mmCIF file of C-alpha atoms and ligand atoms in Angstrom:
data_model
loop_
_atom_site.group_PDB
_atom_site.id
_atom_site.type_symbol
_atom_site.label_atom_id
_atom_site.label_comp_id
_atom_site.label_asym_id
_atom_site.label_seq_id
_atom_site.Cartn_x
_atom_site.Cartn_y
_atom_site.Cartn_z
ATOM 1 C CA UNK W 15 -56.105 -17.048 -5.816
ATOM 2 C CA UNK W 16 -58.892 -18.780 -7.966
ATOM 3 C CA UNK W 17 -62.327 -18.728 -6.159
ATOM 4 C CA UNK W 18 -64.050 -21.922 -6.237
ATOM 5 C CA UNK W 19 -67.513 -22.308 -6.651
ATOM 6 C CA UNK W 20 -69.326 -25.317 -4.901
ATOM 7 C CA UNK W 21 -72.997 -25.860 -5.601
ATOM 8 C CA UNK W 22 -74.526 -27.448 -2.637
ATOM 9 C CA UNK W 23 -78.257 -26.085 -3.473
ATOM 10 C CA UNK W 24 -79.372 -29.224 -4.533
ATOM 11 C CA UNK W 25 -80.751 -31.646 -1.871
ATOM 12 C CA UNK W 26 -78.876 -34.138 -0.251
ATOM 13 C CA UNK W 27 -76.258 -31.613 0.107
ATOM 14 C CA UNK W 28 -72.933 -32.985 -1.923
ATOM 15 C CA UNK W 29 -71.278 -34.054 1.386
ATOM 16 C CA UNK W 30 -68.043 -33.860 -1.622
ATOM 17 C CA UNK W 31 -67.904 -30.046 -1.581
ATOM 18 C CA UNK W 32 -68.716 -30.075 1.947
ATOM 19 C CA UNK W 33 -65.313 -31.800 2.952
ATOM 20 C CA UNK W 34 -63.679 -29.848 0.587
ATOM 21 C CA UNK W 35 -64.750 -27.276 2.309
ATOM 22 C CA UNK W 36 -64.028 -28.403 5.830
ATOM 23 C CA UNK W 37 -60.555 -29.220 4.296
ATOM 24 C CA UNK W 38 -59.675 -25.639 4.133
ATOM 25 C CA UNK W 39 -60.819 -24.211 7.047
ATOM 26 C CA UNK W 40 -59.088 -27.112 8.957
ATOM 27 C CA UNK W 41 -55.809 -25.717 6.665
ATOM 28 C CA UNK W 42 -56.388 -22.021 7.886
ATOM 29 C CA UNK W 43 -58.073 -21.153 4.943
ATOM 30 C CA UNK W 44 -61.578 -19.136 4.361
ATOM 31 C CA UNK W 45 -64.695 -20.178 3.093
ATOM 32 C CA UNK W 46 -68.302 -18.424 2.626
ATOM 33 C CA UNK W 47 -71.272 -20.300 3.296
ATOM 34 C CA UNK W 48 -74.863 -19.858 3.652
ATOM 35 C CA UNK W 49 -76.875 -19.269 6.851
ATOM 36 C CA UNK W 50 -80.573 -18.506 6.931
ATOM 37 C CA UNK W 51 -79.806 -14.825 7.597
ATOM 38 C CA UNK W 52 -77.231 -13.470 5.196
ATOM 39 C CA UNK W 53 -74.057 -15.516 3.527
ATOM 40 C CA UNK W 54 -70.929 -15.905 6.055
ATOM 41 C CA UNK W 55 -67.385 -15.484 5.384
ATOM 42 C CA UNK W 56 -66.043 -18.240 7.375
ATOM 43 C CA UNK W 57 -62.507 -19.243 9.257
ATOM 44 C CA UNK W 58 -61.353 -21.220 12.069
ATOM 45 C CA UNK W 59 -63.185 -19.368 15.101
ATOM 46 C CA UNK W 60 -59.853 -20.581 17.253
ATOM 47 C CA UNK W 61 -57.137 -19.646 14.643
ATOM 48 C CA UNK W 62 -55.662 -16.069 14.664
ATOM 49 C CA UNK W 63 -54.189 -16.259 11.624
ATOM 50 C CA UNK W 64 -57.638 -17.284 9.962
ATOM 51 C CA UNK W 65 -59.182 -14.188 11.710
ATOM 52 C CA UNK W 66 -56.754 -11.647 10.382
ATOM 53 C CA UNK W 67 -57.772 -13.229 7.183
ATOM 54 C CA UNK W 68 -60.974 -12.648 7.125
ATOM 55 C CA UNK W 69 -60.305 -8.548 8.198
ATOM 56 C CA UNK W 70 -58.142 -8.981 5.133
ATOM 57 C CA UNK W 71 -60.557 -10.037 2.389
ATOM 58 C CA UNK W 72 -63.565 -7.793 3.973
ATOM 59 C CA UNK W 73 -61.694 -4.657 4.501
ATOM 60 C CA UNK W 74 -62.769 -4.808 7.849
ATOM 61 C CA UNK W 75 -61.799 -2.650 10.743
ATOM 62 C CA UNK W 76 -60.243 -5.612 13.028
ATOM 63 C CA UNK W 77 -61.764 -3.590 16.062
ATOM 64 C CA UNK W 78 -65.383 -5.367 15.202
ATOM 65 C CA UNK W 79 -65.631 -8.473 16.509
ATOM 66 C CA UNK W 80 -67.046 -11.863 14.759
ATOM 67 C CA UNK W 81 -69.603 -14.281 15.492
ATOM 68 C CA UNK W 82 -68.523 -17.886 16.006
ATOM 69 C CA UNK W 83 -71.092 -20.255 14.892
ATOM 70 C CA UNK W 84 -71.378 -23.381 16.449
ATOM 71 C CA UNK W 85 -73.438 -26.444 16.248
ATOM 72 C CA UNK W 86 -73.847 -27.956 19.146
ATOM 73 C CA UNK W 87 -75.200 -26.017 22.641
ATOM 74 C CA UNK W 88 -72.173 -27.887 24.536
ATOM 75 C CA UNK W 89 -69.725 -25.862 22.220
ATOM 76 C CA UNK W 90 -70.872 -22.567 23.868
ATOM 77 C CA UNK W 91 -69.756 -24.066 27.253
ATOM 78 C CA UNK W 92 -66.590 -24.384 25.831
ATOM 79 C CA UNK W 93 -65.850 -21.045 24.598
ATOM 80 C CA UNK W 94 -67.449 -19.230 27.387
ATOM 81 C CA UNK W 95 -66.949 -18.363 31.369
ATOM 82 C CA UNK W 96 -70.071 -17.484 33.669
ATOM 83 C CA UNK W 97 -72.897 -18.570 31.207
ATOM 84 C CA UNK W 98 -75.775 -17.187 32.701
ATOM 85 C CA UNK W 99 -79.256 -19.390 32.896
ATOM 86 C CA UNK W 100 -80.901 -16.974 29.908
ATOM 87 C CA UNK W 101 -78.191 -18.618 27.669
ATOM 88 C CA UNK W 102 -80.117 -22.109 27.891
ATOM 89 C CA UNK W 103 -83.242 -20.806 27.627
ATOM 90 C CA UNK W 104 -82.921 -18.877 24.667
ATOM 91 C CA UNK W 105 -80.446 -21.002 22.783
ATOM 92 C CA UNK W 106 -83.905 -23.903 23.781
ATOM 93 C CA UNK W 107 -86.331 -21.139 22.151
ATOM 94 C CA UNK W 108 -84.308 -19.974 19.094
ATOM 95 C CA UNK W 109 -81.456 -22.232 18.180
ATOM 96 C CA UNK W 110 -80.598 -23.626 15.279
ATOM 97 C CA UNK W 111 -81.748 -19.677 14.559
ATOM 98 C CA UNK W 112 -81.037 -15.913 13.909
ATOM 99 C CA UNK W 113 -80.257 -15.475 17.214
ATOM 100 C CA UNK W 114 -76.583 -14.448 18.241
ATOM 101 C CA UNK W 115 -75.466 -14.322 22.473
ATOM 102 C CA UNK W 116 -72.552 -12.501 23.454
ATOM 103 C CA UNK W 117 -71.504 -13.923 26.421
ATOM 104 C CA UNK W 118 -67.834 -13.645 28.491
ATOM 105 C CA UNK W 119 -65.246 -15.524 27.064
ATOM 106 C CA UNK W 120 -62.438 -18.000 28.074
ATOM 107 C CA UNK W 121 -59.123 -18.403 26.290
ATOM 108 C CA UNK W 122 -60.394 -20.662 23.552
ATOM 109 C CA UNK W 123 -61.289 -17.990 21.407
ATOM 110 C CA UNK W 124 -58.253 -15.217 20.291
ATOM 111 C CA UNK W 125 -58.980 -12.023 20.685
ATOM 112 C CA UNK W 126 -58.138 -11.510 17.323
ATOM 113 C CA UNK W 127 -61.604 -13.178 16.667
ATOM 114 C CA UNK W 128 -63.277 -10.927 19.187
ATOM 115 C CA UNK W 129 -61.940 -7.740 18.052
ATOM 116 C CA UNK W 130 -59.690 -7.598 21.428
ATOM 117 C CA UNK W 131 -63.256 -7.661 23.503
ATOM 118 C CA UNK W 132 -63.502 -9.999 26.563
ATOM 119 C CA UNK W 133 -66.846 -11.010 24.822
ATOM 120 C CA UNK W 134 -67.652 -13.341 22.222
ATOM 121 C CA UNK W 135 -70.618 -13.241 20.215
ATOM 122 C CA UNK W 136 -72.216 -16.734 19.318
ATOM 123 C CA UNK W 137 -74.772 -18.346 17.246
ATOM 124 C CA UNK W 138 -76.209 -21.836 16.246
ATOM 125 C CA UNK W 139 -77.892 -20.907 12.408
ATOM 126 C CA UNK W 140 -80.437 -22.962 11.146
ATOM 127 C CA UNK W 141 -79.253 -24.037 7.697
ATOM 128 C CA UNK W 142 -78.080 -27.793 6.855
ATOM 129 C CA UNK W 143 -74.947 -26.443 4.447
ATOM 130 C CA UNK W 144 -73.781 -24.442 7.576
ATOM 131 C CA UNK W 145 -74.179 -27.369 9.916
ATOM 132 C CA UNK W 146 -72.864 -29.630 8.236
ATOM 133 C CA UNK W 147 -69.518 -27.518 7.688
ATOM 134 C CA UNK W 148 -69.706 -27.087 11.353
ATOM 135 C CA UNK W 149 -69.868 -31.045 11.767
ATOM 136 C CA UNK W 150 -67.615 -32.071 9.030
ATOM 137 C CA UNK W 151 -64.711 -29.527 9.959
ATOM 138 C CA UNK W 152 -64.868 -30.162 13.698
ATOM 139 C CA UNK W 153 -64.272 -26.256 13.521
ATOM 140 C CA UNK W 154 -66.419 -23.346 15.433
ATOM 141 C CA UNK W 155 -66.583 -20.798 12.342
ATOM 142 C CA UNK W 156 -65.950 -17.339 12.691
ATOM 143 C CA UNK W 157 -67.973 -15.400 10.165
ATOM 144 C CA UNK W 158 -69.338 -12.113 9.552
ATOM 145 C CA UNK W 159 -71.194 -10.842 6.734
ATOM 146 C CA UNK W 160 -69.377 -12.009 3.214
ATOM 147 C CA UNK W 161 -69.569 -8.563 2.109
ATOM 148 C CA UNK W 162 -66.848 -6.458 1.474
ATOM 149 C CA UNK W 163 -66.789 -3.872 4.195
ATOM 150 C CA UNK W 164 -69.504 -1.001 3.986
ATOM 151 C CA UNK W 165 -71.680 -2.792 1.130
ATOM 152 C CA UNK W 166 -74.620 -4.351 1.271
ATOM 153 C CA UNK W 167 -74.617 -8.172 3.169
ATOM 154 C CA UNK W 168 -74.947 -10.832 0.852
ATOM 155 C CA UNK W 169 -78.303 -13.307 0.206
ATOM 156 C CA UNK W 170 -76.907 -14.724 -2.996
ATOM 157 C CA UNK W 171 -73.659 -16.528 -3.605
ATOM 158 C CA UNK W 172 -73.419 -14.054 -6.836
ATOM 159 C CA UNK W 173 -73.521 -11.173 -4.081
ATOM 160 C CA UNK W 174 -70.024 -12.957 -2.273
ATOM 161 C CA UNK W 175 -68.637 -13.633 -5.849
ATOM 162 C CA UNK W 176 -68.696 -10.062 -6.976
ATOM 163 C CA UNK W 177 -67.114 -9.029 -3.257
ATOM 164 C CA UNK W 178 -64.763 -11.702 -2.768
ATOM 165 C CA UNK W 179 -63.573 -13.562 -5.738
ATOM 166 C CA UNK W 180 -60.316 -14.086 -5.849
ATOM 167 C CA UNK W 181 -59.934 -13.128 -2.260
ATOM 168 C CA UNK W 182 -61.308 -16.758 -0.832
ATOM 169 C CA UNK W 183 -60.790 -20.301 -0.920
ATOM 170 C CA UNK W 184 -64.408 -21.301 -2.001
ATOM 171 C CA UNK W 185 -67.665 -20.416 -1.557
ATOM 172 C CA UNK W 186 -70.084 -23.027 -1.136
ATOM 173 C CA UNK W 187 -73.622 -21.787 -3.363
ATOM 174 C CA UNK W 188 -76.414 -22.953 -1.190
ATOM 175 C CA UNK W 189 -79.048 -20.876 -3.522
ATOM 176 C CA UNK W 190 -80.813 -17.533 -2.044
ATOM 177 C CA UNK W 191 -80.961 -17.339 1.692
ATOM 178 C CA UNK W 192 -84.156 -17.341 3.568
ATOM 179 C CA UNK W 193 -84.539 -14.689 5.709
ATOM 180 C CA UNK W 194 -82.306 -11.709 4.265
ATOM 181 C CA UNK W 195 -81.483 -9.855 7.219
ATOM 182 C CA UNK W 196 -78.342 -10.261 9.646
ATOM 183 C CA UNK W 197 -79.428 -12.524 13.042
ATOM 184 C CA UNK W 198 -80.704 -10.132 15.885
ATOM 185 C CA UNK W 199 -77.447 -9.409 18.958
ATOM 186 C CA UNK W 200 -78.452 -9.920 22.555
ATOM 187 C CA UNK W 201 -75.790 -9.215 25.046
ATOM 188 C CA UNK W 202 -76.082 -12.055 27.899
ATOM 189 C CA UNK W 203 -73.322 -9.836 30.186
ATOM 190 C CA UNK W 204 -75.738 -7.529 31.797
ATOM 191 C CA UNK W 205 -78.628 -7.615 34.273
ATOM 192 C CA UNK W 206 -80.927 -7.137 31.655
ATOM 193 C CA UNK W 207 -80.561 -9.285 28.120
ATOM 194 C CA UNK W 208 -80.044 -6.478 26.021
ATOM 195 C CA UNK W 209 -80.919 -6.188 21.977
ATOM 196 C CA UNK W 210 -77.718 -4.974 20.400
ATOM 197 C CA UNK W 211 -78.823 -5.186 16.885
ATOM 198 C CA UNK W 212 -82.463 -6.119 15.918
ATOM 199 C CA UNK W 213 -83.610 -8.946 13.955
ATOM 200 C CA UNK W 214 -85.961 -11.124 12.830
ATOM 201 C CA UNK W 215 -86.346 -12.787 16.756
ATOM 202 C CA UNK W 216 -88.062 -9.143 17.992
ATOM 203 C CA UNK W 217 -88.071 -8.288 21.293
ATOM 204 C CA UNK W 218 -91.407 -9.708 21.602
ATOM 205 C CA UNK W 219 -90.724 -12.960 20.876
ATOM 206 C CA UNK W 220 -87.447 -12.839 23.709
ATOM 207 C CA UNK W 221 -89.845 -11.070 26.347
ATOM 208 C CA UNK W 222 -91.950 -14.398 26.087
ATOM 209 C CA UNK W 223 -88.595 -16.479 27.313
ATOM 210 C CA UNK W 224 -86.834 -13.968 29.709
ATOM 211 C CA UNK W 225 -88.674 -12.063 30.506
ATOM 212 C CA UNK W 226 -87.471 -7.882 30.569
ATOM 213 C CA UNK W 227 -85.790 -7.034 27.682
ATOM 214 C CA UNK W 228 -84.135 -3.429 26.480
ATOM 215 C CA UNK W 229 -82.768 -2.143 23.440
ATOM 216 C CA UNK W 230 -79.137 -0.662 23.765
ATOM 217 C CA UNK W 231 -79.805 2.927 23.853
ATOM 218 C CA UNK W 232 -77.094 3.297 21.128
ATOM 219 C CA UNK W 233 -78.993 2.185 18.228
ATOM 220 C CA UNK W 234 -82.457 4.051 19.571
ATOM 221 C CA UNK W 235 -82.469 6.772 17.206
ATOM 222 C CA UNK W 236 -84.755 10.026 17.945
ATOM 223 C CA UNK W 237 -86.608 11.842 15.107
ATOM 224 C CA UNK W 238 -83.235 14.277 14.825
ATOM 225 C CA UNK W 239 -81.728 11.109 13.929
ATOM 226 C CA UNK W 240 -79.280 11.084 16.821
ATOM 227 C CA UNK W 241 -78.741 8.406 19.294
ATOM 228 C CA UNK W 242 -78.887 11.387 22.168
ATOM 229 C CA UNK W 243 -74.755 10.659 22.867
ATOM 230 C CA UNK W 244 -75.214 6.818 23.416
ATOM 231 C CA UNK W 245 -72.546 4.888 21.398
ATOM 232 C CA UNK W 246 -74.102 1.432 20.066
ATOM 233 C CA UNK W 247 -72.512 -1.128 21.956
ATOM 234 C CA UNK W 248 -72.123 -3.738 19.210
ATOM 235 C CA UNK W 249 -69.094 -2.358 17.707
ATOM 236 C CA UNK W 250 -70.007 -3.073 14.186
ATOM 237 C CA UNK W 251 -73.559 -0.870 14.776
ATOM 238 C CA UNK W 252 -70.961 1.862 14.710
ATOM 239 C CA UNK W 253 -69.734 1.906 11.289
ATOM 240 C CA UNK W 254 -71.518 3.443 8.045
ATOM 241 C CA UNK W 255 -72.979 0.365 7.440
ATOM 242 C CA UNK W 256 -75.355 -1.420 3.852
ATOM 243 C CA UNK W 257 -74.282 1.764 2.185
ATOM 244 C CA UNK W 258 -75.512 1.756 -1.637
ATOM 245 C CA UNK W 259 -73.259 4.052 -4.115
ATOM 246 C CA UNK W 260 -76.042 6.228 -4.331
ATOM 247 C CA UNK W 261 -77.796 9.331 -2.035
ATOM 248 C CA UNK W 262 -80.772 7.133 -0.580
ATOM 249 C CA UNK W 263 -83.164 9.264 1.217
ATOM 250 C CA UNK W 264 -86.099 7.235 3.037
ATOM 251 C CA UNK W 265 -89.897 9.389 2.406
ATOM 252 C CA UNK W 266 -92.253 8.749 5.668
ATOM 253 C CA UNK W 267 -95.897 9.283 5.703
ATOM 254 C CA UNK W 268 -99.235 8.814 4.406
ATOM 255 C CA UNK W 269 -99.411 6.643 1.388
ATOM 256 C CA UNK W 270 -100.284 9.293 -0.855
ATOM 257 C CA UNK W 271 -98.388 11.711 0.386
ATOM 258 C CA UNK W 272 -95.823 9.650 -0.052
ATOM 259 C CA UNK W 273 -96.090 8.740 -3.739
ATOM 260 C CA UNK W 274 -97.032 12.590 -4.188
ATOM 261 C CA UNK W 275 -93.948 13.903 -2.694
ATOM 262 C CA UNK W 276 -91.213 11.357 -4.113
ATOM 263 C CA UNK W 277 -92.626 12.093 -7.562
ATOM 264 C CA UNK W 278 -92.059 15.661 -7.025
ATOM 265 C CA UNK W 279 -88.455 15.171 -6.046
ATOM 266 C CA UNK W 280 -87.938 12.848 -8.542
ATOM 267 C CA UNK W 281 -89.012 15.192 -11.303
ATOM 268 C CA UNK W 282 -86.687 18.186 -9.670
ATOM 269 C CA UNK W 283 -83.688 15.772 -9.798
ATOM 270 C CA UNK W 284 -84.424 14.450 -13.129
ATOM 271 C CA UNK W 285 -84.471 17.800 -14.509
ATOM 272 C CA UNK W 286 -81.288 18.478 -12.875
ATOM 273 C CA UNK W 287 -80.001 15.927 -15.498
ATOM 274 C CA UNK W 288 -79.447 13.133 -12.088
ATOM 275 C CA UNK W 289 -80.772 9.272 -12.388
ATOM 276 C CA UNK W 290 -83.703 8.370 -9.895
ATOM 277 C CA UNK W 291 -84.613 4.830 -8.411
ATOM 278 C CA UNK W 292 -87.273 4.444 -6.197
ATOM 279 C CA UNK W 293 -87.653 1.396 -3.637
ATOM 280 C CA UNK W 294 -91.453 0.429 -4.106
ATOM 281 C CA UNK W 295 -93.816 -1.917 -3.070
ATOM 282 C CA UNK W 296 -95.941 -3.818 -5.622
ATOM 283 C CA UNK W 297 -99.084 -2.169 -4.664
ATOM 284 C CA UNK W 298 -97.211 1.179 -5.396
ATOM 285 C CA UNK W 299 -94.727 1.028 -8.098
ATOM 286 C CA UNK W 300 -97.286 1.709 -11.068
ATOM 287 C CA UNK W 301 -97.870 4.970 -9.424
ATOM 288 C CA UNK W 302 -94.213 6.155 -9.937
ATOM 289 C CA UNK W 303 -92.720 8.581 -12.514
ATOM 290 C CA UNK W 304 -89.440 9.755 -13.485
ATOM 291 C CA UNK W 305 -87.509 7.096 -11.908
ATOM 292 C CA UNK W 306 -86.496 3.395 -12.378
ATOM 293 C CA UNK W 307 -88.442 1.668 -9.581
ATOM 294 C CA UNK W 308 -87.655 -1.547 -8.348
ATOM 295 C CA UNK W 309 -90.478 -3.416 -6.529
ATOM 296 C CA UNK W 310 -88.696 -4.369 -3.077
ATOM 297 C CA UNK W 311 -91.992 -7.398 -1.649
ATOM 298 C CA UNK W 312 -95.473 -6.556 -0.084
ATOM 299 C CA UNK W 313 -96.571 -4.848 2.993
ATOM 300 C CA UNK W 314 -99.042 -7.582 3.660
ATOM 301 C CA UNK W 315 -95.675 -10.169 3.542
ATOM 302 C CA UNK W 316 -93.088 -8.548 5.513
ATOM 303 C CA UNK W 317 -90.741 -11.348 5.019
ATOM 304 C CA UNK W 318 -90.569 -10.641 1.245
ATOM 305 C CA UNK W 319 -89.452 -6.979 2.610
ATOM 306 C CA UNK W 320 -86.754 -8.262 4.640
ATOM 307 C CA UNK W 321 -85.606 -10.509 1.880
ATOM 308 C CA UNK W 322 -85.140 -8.652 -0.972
ATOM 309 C CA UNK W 323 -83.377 -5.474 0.733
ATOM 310 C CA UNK W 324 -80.051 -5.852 0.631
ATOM 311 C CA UNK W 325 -80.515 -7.327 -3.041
ATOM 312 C CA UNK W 326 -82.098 -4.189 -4.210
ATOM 313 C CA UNK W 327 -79.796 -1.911 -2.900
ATOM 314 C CA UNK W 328 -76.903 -4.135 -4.768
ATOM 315 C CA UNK W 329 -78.849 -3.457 -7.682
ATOM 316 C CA UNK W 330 -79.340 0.208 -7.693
ATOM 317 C CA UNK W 331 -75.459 0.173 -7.539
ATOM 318 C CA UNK W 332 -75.456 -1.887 -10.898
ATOM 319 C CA UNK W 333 -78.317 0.986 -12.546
ATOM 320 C CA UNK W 334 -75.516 3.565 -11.652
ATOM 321 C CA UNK W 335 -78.445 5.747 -9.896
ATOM 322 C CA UNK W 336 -77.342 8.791 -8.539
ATOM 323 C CA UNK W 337 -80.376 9.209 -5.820
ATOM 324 C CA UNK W 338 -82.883 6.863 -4.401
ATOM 325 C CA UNK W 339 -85.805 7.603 -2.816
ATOM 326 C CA UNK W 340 -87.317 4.535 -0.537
ATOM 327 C CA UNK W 341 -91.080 4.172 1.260
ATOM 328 C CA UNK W 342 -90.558 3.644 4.667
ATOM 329 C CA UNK W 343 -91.160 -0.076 5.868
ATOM 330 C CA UNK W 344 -92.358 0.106 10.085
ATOM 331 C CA UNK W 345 -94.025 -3.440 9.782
ATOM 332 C CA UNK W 346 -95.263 -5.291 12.720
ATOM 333 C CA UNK W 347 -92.791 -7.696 13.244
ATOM 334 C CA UNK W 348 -90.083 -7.233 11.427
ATOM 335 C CA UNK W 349 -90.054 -3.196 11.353
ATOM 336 C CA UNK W 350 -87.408 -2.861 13.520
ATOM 337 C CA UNK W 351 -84.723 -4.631 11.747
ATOM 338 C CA UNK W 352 -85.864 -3.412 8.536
ATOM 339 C CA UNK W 353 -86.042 0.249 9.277
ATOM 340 C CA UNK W 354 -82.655 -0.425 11.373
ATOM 341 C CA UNK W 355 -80.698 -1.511 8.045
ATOM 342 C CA UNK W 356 -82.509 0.969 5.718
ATOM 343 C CA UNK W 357 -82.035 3.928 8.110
ATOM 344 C CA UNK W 358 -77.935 3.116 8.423
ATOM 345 C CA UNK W 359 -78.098 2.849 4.365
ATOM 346 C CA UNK W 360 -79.644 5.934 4.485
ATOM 347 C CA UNK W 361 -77.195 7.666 6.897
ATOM 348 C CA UNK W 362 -80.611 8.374 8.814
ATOM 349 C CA UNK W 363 -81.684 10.556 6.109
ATOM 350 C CA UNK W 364 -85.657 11.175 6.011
ATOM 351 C CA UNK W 365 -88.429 12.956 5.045
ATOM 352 C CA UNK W 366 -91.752 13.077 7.430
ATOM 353 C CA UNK W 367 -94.301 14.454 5.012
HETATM 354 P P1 LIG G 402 -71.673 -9.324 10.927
HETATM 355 O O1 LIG G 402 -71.350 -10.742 11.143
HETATM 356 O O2 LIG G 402 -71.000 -8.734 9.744
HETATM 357 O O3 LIG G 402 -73.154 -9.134 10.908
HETATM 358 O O4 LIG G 402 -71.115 -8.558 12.165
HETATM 359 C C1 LIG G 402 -71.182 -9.093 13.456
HETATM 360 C C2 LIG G 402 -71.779 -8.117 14.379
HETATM 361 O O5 LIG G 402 -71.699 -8.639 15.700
HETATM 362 C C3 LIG G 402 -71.062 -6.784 14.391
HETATM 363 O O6 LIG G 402 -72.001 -5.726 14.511
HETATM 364 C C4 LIG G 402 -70.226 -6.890 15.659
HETATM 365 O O7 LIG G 402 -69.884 -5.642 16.162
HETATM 366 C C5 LIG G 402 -71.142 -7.678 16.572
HETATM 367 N N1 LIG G 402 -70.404 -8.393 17.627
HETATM 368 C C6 LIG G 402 -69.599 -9.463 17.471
HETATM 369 N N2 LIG G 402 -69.026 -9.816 18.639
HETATM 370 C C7 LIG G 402 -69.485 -8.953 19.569
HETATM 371 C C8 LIG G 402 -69.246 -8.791 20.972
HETATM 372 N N3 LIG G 402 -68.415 -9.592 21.646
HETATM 373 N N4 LIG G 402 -69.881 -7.771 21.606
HETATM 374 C C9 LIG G 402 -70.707 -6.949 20.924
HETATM 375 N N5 LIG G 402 -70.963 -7.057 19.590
HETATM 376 C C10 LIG G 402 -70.361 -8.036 18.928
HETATM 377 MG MG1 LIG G 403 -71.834 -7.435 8.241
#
């Protein structure tokens, strides 16, 4: 199969490529698109066969479940049994946004879409190319990540193309997405809302709408790097997730302590005859021997942080590095998810100095 490229990242959006697009998810066919949070490999949200697909092309384990993005609020009623009253008020705080429900289901939605759970995760994303494929193909979209399995998510249409070609219909090029990061989980089924996997919305800003709010003890990791026995209820939290080719170990401290210590080990392994990157930030990189250093944003802009992640740990895969040593990125807002990605890329690994 020949992967077509559509370029919708000009404004107004070439509503051409868009029906194209809705023509072959209407057809049972799979197309990636962009959302603010990470490119999506999309498929008909109430087609089996489309699901299965989309396990296909990712290599994914068809026990984790995908999110069904939607459009309009009325299309969660539809997929959905016993909404509770948090659904409206967060989907009238944070939709069109990186906010996904899970919620119990109906029979609209397979199970093949929901990995066999009686839950289906939702979400309305605020991007106009993703909207308007939601409007155009009259479909709810089922979409993960476009990433093949286990590799960094995908903020560039490049990033789908070197996973996917050949596996997909299309992908429709929206240019770079905005925020970087996948959407933040809550799970609607329990007493409390609970944050399955954090995002850019931080429990902060949910507090504000509903009040208590808890983290699934499953992705609360203590300083052993253990989750104490919890399992992560978001299915997908339990794979090896964003893992780059290379050993990335994540260095936690004092500034220059820091600096100090990765230099060290970057000398040791260099001498050992290994390749080094280090994950910087631009205040720090000049300070950095030994290595090839890639300049990930700035503390002060925690955004840029968020944003270029993934992208740099695609690119250390292209340099062929055999380690990586990273700063460690606890930022106000947006710490959370960060660390929560870079941790799991890191298989937890890290050095307190
Ligand atoms: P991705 O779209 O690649 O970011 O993956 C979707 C994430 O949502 C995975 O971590 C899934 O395990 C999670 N997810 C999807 N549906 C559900 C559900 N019904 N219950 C819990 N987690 C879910
Ligand atoms: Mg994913």
């Amino acid at each position: 199969m020949i992967t077509k490229i559509l370029d919708v990242s000009e404004e107004p959006i070439n509503i051409e490529y868009i029906r194209q697009a809705s023509e072959i998810l209407k057809n049972g066919g799979l197309v990636a698109f962009p959302t603010e949070t990470v490119y999506g490999l999309g498929g008909d949200a109430t087609d089996k066969e489309a699901s299965c697909k989309i396990y296909a092309a990712k290599g994914r384990p068809s026990d984790n479940p995908l999110i069904v993005h939607i459009a309009k609020f009325e299309q969660l009623q539809q997929i959905s049994k016993d909404l509770p009253k948090t659904a409206k008020l967060l989907a009238d705080a944070f939709w069109p946004g990186p906010l996904t429900m899970v919620v119990n289901k109906n029979q609209v939605i397979p199970y093949e879409t929901t990995g066999g759970l009686d839950t289906v995760a939702v979400r309305m994303p605020n991007n106009p190319v993703a909207l308007a494929l939601i409007n155009e193909s009259g479909c709810m979209i089922a979409a993960p990540s476009a990433n093949t399995s286990g590799r960094p998510s995908p903020t560039k249409a490049s990033h789908v193309y070197e996973d996917l070609s050949g596996k997909i219909e299309a992908i429709l090029d929206g240019g770079p997405v905005d925020i970087g990061l996948e959407s933040t989980i809550v799970d609607l089924t329990e007493d409390v809302v609970t944050i399955l996997r954090p995002g850019y919305i931080n429990m902060d800003m949910l507090s504000e709408v509903v009040g208590e709010v808890r983290m699934d003890p499953g992705i609360v990791y203590n300083d052993k790097g253990t989750t104490e026995g919890a399992k992560p209820k978001a299915p997908g939290m339990r794979y090896k997730h964003y893992a780059p080719k290379a050993d990335l170990t994540i260095v936690d401290g004092s500034e220059d302590k820091v600096i100090t210590t990765i230099n060290q080990l970057s000398k040791e392994a260099t001498a050992k005859g290994k390749r080094v990157g280090v994950i910087a930030t631009s205040a720090t990189a000049g300070r950095y021997n030994d290595a090839k250093v890639l300049i990930i944003g700035d503390r002060a802009d925690e955004q840029s942080i968020a944003h270029n992640l993934y992208d740099i740990l695609r690119q250390f895969d292209e340099l062929d590095v055999d380690v990586i040593y990273s700063e460690s990125f606890a930022t106000p807002k947006m710490g959370q998810a960060i660390m929560n990605r870079l941790l799991k890329a890191a298989g937890q690994k890290t050095l307190k100095v």
